[in-house]
Amino acid sequence: MEWYEKYAKIVGVDVNYEIKDLILEGLERNLNKYGARYCPCRINRDKDTICPCTKMRQDKECHCKLFMPKNNQTRVK
């Protein structure tokens, strides 16, 4: 099980497999370039935008849609 799947299971959300590869590519690029998995959908690179970002941790709202509410219709595996 990958880190994002473990996180989703712990917090009770689903992984959006339709866009997972695209988002993970951006997270990996930012990790290599800036030293952390900054959200690829945000301009700011600070502690609040490290995946899972502050908004996701507090409100279960993922800006880039890697994580989705349980049973969301766009969830595909």
PDB file as gemmi writes it, atoms N, CA and C in Angstrom:
CRYST1    1.000    1.000    1.000  90.00  90.00  90.00 P 1                      
ATOM      1  N   MET A   1       0.854  -1.185   0.000  1.00  0.00           N  
ATOM      2  CA  MET A   1       0.000   0.000   0.000  1.00  0.00           C  
ATOM      3  C   MET A   1       0.894   1.240   0.000  1.00  0.00           C  
ATOM      4  N   GLU A   2       0.590   2.159  -0.885  1.00  0.00           N  
ATOM      5  CA  GLU A   2       1.366   3.396  -1.018  1.00  0.00           C  
ATOM      6  C   GLU A   2       0.990   4.403   0.075  1.00  0.00           C  
ATOM      7  N   TRP A   3       1.832   5.427   0.265  1.00  0.00           N  
ATOM      8  CA  TRP A   3       1.620   6.406   1.334  1.00  0.00           C  
ATOM      9  C   TRP A   3       0.271   7.099   1.224  1.00  0.00           C  
ATOM     10  N   TYR A   4      -0.145   7.446   0.016  1.00  0.00           N  
ATOM     11  CA  TYR A   4      -1.399   8.169  -0.171  1.00  0.00           C  
ATOM     12  C   TYR A   4      -2.603   7.265   0.121  1.00  0.00           C  
ATOM     13  N   GLU A   5      -2.478   5.971  -0.147  1.00  0.00           N  
ATOM     14  CA  GLU A   5      -3.548   5.031   0.180  1.00  0.00           C  
ATOM     15  C   GLU A   5      -3.659   4.837   1.691  1.00  0.00           C  
ATOM     16  N   LYS A   6      -2.511   4.745   2.356  1.00  0.00           N  
ATOM     17  CA  LYS A   6      -2.505   4.622   3.814  1.00  0.00           C  
ATOM     18  C   LYS A   6      -3.143   5.857   4.451  1.00  0.00           C  
ATOM     19  N   TYR A   7      -2.744   7.030   3.962  1.00  0.00           N  
ATOM     20  CA  TYR A   7      -3.307   8.273   4.504  1.00  0.00           C  
ATOM     21  C   TYR A   7      -4.815   8.314   4.292  1.00  0.00           C  
ATOM     22  N   ALA A   8      -5.271   7.984   3.096  1.00  0.00           N  
ATOM     23  CA  ALA A   8      -6.710   8.000   2.793  1.00  0.00           C  
ATOM     24  C   ALA A   8      -7.476   7.066   3.725  1.00  0.00           C  
ATOM     25  N   LYS A   9      -6.925   5.903   3.967  1.00  0.00           N  
ATOM     26  CA  LYS A   9      -7.583   4.937   4.846  1.00  0.00           C  
ATOM     27  C   LYS A   9      -7.669   5.468   6.276  1.00  0.00           C  
ATOM     28  N   ILE A  10      -6.597   6.067   6.750  1.00  0.00           N  
ATOM     29  CA  ILE A  10      -6.554   6.581   8.121  1.00  0.00           C  
ATOM     30  C   ILE A  10      -7.581   7.693   8.338  1.00  0.00           C  
ATOM     31  N   VAL A  11      -7.690   8.616   7.382  1.00  0.00           N  
ATOM     32  CA  VAL A  11      -8.578   9.774   7.572  1.00  0.00           C  
ATOM     33  C   VAL A  11      -9.986   9.565   7.020  1.00  0.00           C  
ATOM     34  N   GLY A  12     -10.219   8.433   6.336  1.00  0.00           N  
ATOM     35  CA  GLY A  12     -11.562   8.119   5.873  1.00  0.00           C  
ATOM     36  C   GLY A  12     -11.984   8.799   4.591  1.00  0.00           C  
ATOM     37  N   VAL A  13     -11.042   8.920   3.653  1.00  0.00           N  
ATOM     38  CA  VAL A  13     -11.362   9.460   2.333  1.00  0.00           C  
ATOM     39  C   VAL A  13     -10.928   8.445   1.287  1.00  0.00           C  
ATOM     40  N   ASP A  14     -11.257   8.703   0.036  1.00  0.00           N  
ATOM     41  CA  ASP A  14     -10.837   7.852  -1.072  1.00  0.00           C  
ATOM     42  C   ASP A  14      -9.742   8.534  -1.870  1.00  0.00           C  
ATOM     43  N   VAL A  15      -8.961   7.743  -2.561  1.00  0.00           N  
ATOM     44  CA  VAL A  15      -7.984   8.251  -3.514  1.00  0.00           C  
ATOM     45  C   VAL A  15      -8.681   8.381  -4.861  1.00  0.00           C  
ATOM     46  N   ASN A  16      -8.458   9.482  -5.526  1.00  0.00           N  
ATOM     47  CA  ASN A  16      -9.018   9.695  -6.852  1.00  0.00           C  
ATOM     48  C   ASN A  16      -8.048   9.088  -7.872  1.00  0.00           C  
ATOM     49  N   TYR A  17      -8.306   7.849  -8.242  1.00  0.00           N  
ATOM     50  CA  TYR A  17      -7.396   7.126  -9.131  1.00  0.00           C  
ATOM     51  C   TYR A  17      -7.410   7.657 -10.558  1.00  0.00           C  
ATOM     52  N   GLU A  18      -8.411   8.445 -10.922  1.00  0.00           N  
ATOM     53  CA  GLU A  18      -8.456   9.012 -12.271  1.00  0.00           C  
ATOM     54  C   GLU A  18      -7.314   9.992 -12.516  1.00  0.00           C  
ATOM     55  N   ILE A  19      -6.907  10.722 -11.476  1.00  0.00           N  
ATOM     56  CA  ILE A  19      -5.856  11.726 -11.646  1.00  0.00           C  
ATOM     57  C   ILE A  19      -4.628  11.452 -10.784  1.00  0.00           C  
ATOM     58  N   LYS A  20      -4.623  10.331 -10.087  1.00  0.00           N  
ATOM     59  CA  LYS A  20      -3.546   9.986  -9.149  1.00  0.00           C  
ATOM     60  C   LYS A  20      -2.166  10.122  -9.782  1.00  0.00           C  
ATOM     61  N   ASP A  21      -1.949   9.537 -10.940  1.00  0.00           N  
ATOM     62  CA  ASP A  21      -0.622   9.557 -11.553  1.00  0.00           C  
ATOM     63  C   ASP A  21      -0.146  10.974 -11.861  1.00  0.00           C  
ATOM     64  N   LEU A  22      -1.031  11.800 -12.352  1.00  0.00           N  
ATOM     65  CA  LEU A  22      -0.687  13.191 -12.670  1.00  0.00           C  
ATOM     66  C   LEU A  22      -0.289  13.958 -11.409  1.00  0.00           C  
ATOM     67  N   ILE A  23      -1.075  13.818 -10.362  1.00  0.00           N  
ATOM     68  CA  ILE A  23      -0.786  14.534  -9.112  1.00  0.00           C  
ATOM     69  C   ILE A  23       0.490  14.002  -8.472  1.00  0.00           C  
ATOM     70  N   LEU A  24       0.665  12.689  -8.447  1.00  0.00           N  
ATOM     71  CA  LEU A  24       1.877  12.114  -7.862  1.00  0.00           C  
ATOM     72  C   LEU A  24       3.124  12.543  -8.627  1.00  0.00           C  
ATOM     73  N   GLU A  25       3.008  12.690  -9.930  1.00  0.00           N  
ATOM     74  CA  GLU A  25       4.126  13.178 -10.734  1.00  0.00           C  
ATOM     75  C   GLU A  25       4.520  14.597 -10.302  1.00  0.00           C  
ATOM     76  N   GLY A  26       3.517  15.441 -10.095  1.00  0.00           N  
ATOM     77  CA  GLY A  26       3.789  16.805  -9.635  1.00  0.00           C  
ATOM     78  C   GLY A  26       4.367  16.839  -8.232  1.00  0.00           C  
ATOM     79  N   LEU A  27       3.873  15.976  -7.358  1.00  0.00           N  
ATOM     80  CA  LEU A  27       4.402  15.906  -5.989  1.00  0.00           C  
ATOM     81  C   LEU A  27       5.861  15.448  -5.999  1.00  0.00           C  
ATOM     82  N   GLU A  28       6.168  14.458  -6.812  1.00  0.00           N  
ATOM     83  CA  GLU A  28       7.541  13.953  -6.918  1.00  0.00           C  
ATOM     84  C   GLU A  28       8.472  15.013  -7.507  1.00  0.00           C  
ATOM     85  N   ARG A  29       8.002  15.722  -8.515  1.00  0.00           N  
ATOM     86  CA  ARG A  29       8.797  16.800  -9.116  1.00  0.00           C  
ATOM     87  C   ARG A  29       9.125  17.861  -8.058  1.00  0.00           C  
ATOM     88  N   ASN A  30       8.122  18.247  -7.262  1.00  0.00           N  
ATOM     89  CA  ASN A  30       8.353  19.251  -6.226  1.00  0.00           C  
ATOM     90  C   ASN A  30       9.263  18.724  -5.122  1.00  0.00           C  
ATOM     91  N   LEU A  31       9.147  17.445  -4.800  1.00  0.00           N  
ATOM     92  CA  LEU A  31      10.046  16.851  -3.807  1.00  0.00           C  
ATOM     93  C   LEU A  31      11.487  16.936  -4.292  1.00  0.00           C  
ATOM     94  N   ASN A  32      11.711  16.579  -5.536  1.00  0.00           N  
ATOM     95  CA  ASN A  32      13.074  16.624  -6.091  1.00  0.00           C  
ATOM     96  C   ASN A  32      13.595  18.052  -6.240  1.00  0.00           C  
ATOM     97  N   LYS A  33      12.724  18.978  -6.615  1.00  0.00           N  
ATOM     98  CA  LYS A  33      13.143  20.357  -6.878  1.00  0.00           C  
ATOM     99  C   LYS A  33      13.235  21.203  -5.610  1.00  0.00           C  
ATOM    100  N   TYR A  34      12.273  21.015  -4.677  1.00  0.00           N  
ATOM    101  CA  TYR A  34      12.184  21.893  -3.508  1.00  0.00           C  
ATOM    102  C   TYR A  34      12.390  21.181  -2.171  1.00  0.00           C  
ATOM    103  N   GLY A  35      12.463  19.859  -2.185  1.00  0.00           N  
ATOM    104  CA  GLY A  35      12.731  19.125  -0.956  1.00  0.00           C  
ATOM    105  C   GLY A  35      11.505  18.689  -0.174  1.00  0.00           C  
ATOM    106  N   ALA A  36      10.317  18.910  -0.701  1.00  0.00           N  
ATOM    107  CA  ALA A  36       9.090  18.473  -0.029  1.00  0.00           C  
ATOM    108  C   ALA A  36       8.008  18.237  -1.080  1.00  0.00           C  
ATOM    109  N   ARG A  37       7.007  17.437  -0.725  1.00  0.00           N  
ATOM    110  CA  ARG A  37       5.891  17.148  -1.629  1.00  0.00           C  
ATOM    111  C   ARG A  37       4.881  18.289  -1.595  1.00  0.00           C  
ATOM    112  N   TYR A  38       5.258  19.426  -2.167  1.00  0.00           N  
ATOM    113  CA  TYR A  38       4.336  20.560  -2.223  1.00  0.00           C  
ATOM    114  C   TYR A  38       3.238  20.273  -3.233  1.00  0.00           C  
ATOM    115  N   CYS A  39       2.032  20.722  -2.918  1.00  0.00           N  
ATOM    116  CA  CYS A  39       0.890  20.542  -3.798  1.00  0.00           C  
ATOM    117  C   CYS A  39       1.222  21.121  -5.170  1.00  0.00           C  
ATOM    118  N   PRO A  40       1.082  20.318  -6.239  1.00  0.00           N  
ATOM    119  CA  PRO A  40       1.399  20.829  -7.570  1.00  0.00           C  
ATOM    120  C   PRO A  40       0.360  21.820  -8.091  1.00  0.00           C  
ATOM    121  N   CYS A  41      -0.755  21.943  -7.398  1.00  0.00           N  
ATOM    122  CA  CYS A  41      -1.837  22.836  -7.825  1.00  0.00           C  
ATOM    123  C   CYS A  41      -1.754  24.210  -7.166  1.00  0.00           C  
ATOM    124  N   ARG A  42      -0.757  24.409  -6.342  1.00  0.00           N  
ATOM    125  CA  ARG A  42      -0.622  25.677  -5.618  1.00  0.00           C  
ATOM    126  C   ARG A  42       0.653  26.389  -6.020  1.00  0.00           C  
ATOM    127  N   ILE A  43       0.615  27.693  -5.985  1.00  0.00           N  
ATOM    128  CA  ILE A  43       1.799  28.492  -6.285  1.00  0.00           C  
ATOM    129  C   ILE A  43       2.709  28.564  -5.065  1.00  0.00           C  
ATOM    130  N   ASN A  44       2.107  28.741  -3.894  1.00  0.00           N  
ATOM    131  CA  ASN A  44       2.880  28.851  -2.656  1.00  0.00           C  
ATOM    132  C   ASN A  44       3.530  27.524  -2.297  1.00  0.00           C  
ATOM    133  N   ARG A  45       4.750  27.597  -1.833  1.00  0.00           N  
ATOM    134  CA  ARG A  45       5.446  26.420  -1.332  1.00  0.00           C  
ATOM    135  C   ARG A  45       5.855  26.720   0.104  1.00  0.00           C  
ATOM    136  N   ASP A  46       4.980  26.323   1.022  1.00  0.00           N  
ATOM    137  CA  ASP A  46       5.257  26.483   2.438  1.00  0.00           C  
ATOM    138  C   ASP A  46       4.692  25.281   3.169  1.00  0.00           C  
ATOM    139  N   LYS A  47       4.818  25.259   4.490  1.00  0.00           N  
ATOM    140  CA  LYS A  47       4.402  24.087   5.266  1.00  0.00           C  
ATOM    141  C   LYS A  47       2.912  23.783   5.089  1.00  0.00           C  
ATOM    142  N   ASP A  48       2.112  24.780   4.762  1.00  0.00           N  
ATOM    143  CA  ASP A  48       0.675  24.567   4.589  1.00  0.00           C  
ATOM    144  C   ASP A  48       0.326  23.864   3.287  1.00  0.00           C  
ATOM    145  N   THR A  49       1.257  23.835   2.329  1.00  0.00           N  
ATOM    146  CA  THR A  49       0.953  23.222   1.029  1.00  0.00           C  
ATOM    147  C   THR A  49       1.725  21.923   0.795  1.00  0.00           C  
ATOM    148  N   ILE A  50       2.311  21.363   1.849  1.00  0.00           N  
ATOM    149  CA  ILE A  50       2.951  20.056   1.741  1.00  0.00           C  
ATOM    150  C   ILE A  50       1.858  18.996   1.839  1.00  0.00           C  
ATOM    151  N   CYS A  51       1.844  18.081   0.893  1.00  0.00           N  
ATOM    152  CA  CYS A  51       0.809  17.046   0.813  1.00  0.00           C  
ATOM    153  C   CYS A  51       0.980  16.002   1.916  1.00  0.00           C  
ATOM    154  N   PRO A  52      -0.088  15.688   2.628  1.00  0.00           N  
ATOM    155  CA  PRO A  52      -1.412  16.280   2.582  1.00  0.00           C  
ATOM    156  C   PRO A  52      -1.384  17.674   3.214  1.00  0.00           C  
ATOM    157  N   CYS A  53      -1.951  18.623   2.509  1.00  0.00           N  
ATOM    158  CA  CYS A  53      -1.874  20.030   2.916  1.00  0.00           C  
ATOM    159  C   CYS A  53      -2.718  20.307   4.167  1.00  0.00           C  
ATOM    160  N   THR A  54      -2.537  21.473   4.715  1.00  0.00           N  
ATOM    161  CA  THR A  54      -3.264  21.871   5.926  1.00  0.00           C  
ATOM    162  C   THR A  54      -4.772  21.786   5.719  1.00  0.00           C  
ATOM    163  N   LYS A  55      -5.264  22.256   4.583  1.00  0.00           N  
ATOM    164  CA  LYS A  55      -6.709  22.217   4.307  1.00  0.00           C  
ATOM    165  C   LYS A  55      -7.219  20.776   4.313  1.00  0.00           C  
ATOM    166  N   MET A  56      -6.438  19.861   3.768  1.00  0.00           N  
ATOM    167  CA  MET A  56      -6.822  18.453   3.766  1.00  0.00           C  
ATOM    168  C   MET A  56      -6.806  17.893   5.177  1.00  0.00           C  
ATOM    169  N   ARG A  57      -5.785  18.191   5.928  1.00  0.00           N  
ATOM    170  CA  ARG A  57      -5.666  17.668   7.291  1.00  0.00           C  
ATOM    171  C   ARG A  57      -6.763  18.209   8.192  1.00  0.00           C  
ATOM    172  N   GLN A  58      -7.128  19.460   8.020  1.00  0.00           N  
ATOM    173  CA  GLN A  58      -8.128  20.063   8.898  1.00  0.00           C  
ATOM    174  C   GLN A  58      -9.565  19.818   8.439  1.00  0.00           C  
ATOM    175  N   ASP A  59      -9.812  19.960   7.139  1.00  0.00           N  
ATOM    176  CA  ASP A  59     -11.195  19.944   6.633  1.00  0.00           C  
ATOM    177  C   ASP A  59     -11.505  18.801   5.674  1.00  0.00           C  
ATOM    178  N   LYS A  60     -10.497  17.951   5.403  1.00  0.00           N  
ATOM    179  CA  LYS A  60     -10.651  16.865   4.429  1.00  0.00           C  
ATOM    180  C   LYS A  60     -11.052  17.393   3.053  1.00  0.00           C  
ATOM    181  N   GLU A  61     -10.471  18.537   2.679  1.00  0.00           N  
ATOM    182  CA  GLU A  61     -10.687  19.130   1.355  1.00  0.00           C  
ATOM    183  C   GLU A  61      -9.344  19.215   0.635  1.00  0.00           C  
ATOM    184  N   CYS A  62      -9.200  18.411  -0.399  1.00  0.00           N  
ATOM    185  CA  CYS A  62      -7.956  18.355  -1.159  1.00  0.00           C  
ATOM    186  C   CYS A  62      -8.071  19.267  -2.382  1.00  0.00           C  
ATOM    187  N   HIS A  63      -7.253  20.275  -2.431  1.00  0.00           N  
ATOM    188  CA  HIS A  63      -7.281  21.260  -3.516  1.00  0.00           C  
ATOM    189  C   HIS A  63      -7.050  20.615  -4.882  1.00  0.00           C  
ATOM    190  N   CYS A  64      -6.111  19.694  -4.968  1.00  0.00           N  
ATOM    191  CA  CYS A  64      -5.792  19.084  -6.269  1.00  0.00           C  
ATOM    192  C   CYS A  64      -6.631  17.838  -6.558  1.00  0.00           C  
ATOM    193  N   LYS A  65      -7.475  17.462  -5.622  1.00  0.00           N  
ATOM    194  CA  LYS A  65      -8.428  16.348  -5.785  1.00  0.00           C  
ATOM    195  C   LYS A  65      -7.782  14.970  -5.801  1.00  0.00           C  
ATOM    196  N   LEU A  66      -6.572  14.827  -5.226  1.00  0.00           N  
ATOM    197  CA  LEU A  66      -5.994  13.499  -5.052  1.00  0.00           C  
ATOM    198  C   LEU A  66      -6.850  12.708  -4.067  1.00  0.00           C  
ATOM    199  N   PHE A  67      -7.311  13.383  -3.036  1.00  0.00           N  
ATOM    200  CA  PHE A  67      -8.173  12.765  -2.040  1.00  0.00           C  
ATOM    201  C   PHE A  67      -9.595  13.289  -2.217  1.00  0.00           C  
ATOM    202  N   MET A  68     -10.547  12.374  -2.164  1.00  0.00           N  
ATOM    203  CA  MET A  68     -11.954  12.714  -2.376  1.00  0.00           C  
ATOM    204  C   MET A  68     -12.796  12.157  -1.231  1.00  0.00           C  
ATOM    205  N   PRO A  69     -13.959  12.752  -0.990  1.00  0.00           N  
ATOM    206  CA  PRO A  69     -14.854  12.188   0.018  1.00  0.00           C  
ATOM    207  C   PRO A  69     -15.182  10.732  -0.320  1.00  0.00           C  
ATOM    208  N   LYS A  70     -15.444   9.945   0.692  1.00  0.00           N  
ATOM    209  CA  LYS A  70     -15.807   8.536   0.485  1.00  0.00           C  
ATOM    210  C   LYS A  70     -16.970   8.420  -0.487  1.00  0.00           C  
ATOM    211  N   ASN A  71     -16.906   7.380  -1.313  1.00  0.00           N  
ATOM    212  CA  ASN A  71     -17.980   7.033  -2.258  1.00  0.00           C  
ATOM    213  C   ASN A  71     -18.262   8.123  -3.289  1.00  0.00           C  
ATOM    214  N   ASN A  72     -17.266   8.932  -3.595  1.00  0.00           N  
ATOM    215  CA  ASN A  72     -17.451   9.950  -4.619  1.00  0.00           C  
ATOM    216  C   ASN A  72     -17.612   9.260  -5.973  1.00  0.00           C  
ATOM    217  N   GLN A  73     -18.479   9.762  -6.800  1.00  0.00           N  
ATOM    218  CA  GLN A  73     -18.777   9.106  -8.073  1.00  0.00           C  
ATOM    219  C   GLN A  73     -17.606   9.103  -9.040  1.00  0.00           C  
ATOM    220  N   THR A  74     -16.618   9.998  -8.870  1.00  0.00           N  
ATOM    221  CA  THR A  74     -15.494  10.026  -9.807  1.00  0.00           C  
ATOM    222  C   THR A  74     -14.393   9.074  -9.395  1.00  0.00           C  
ATOM    223  N   ARG A  75     -14.573   8.370  -8.310  1.00  0.00           N  
ATOM    224  CA  ARG A  75     -13.541   7.446  -7.837  1.00  0.00           C  
ATOM    225  C   ARG A  75     -13.476   6.241  -8.748  1.00  0.00           C  
ATOM    226  N   VAL A  76     -12.283   5.958  -9.259  1.00  0.00           N  
ATOM    227  CA  VAL A  76     -12.068   4.813 -10.129  1.00  0.00           C  
ATOM    228  C   VAL A  76     -10.762   4.166  -9.718  1.00  0.00           C  
ATOM    229  N   LYS A  77     -10.726   2.864  -9.711  1.00  0.00           N  
ATOM    230  CA  LYS A  77      -9.481   2.175  -9.381  1.00  0.00           C  
ATOM    231  C   LYS A  77      -9.066   1.294 -10.517  1.00  0.00           C  
TER     232      LYS A  77                                                      
END                                                                             
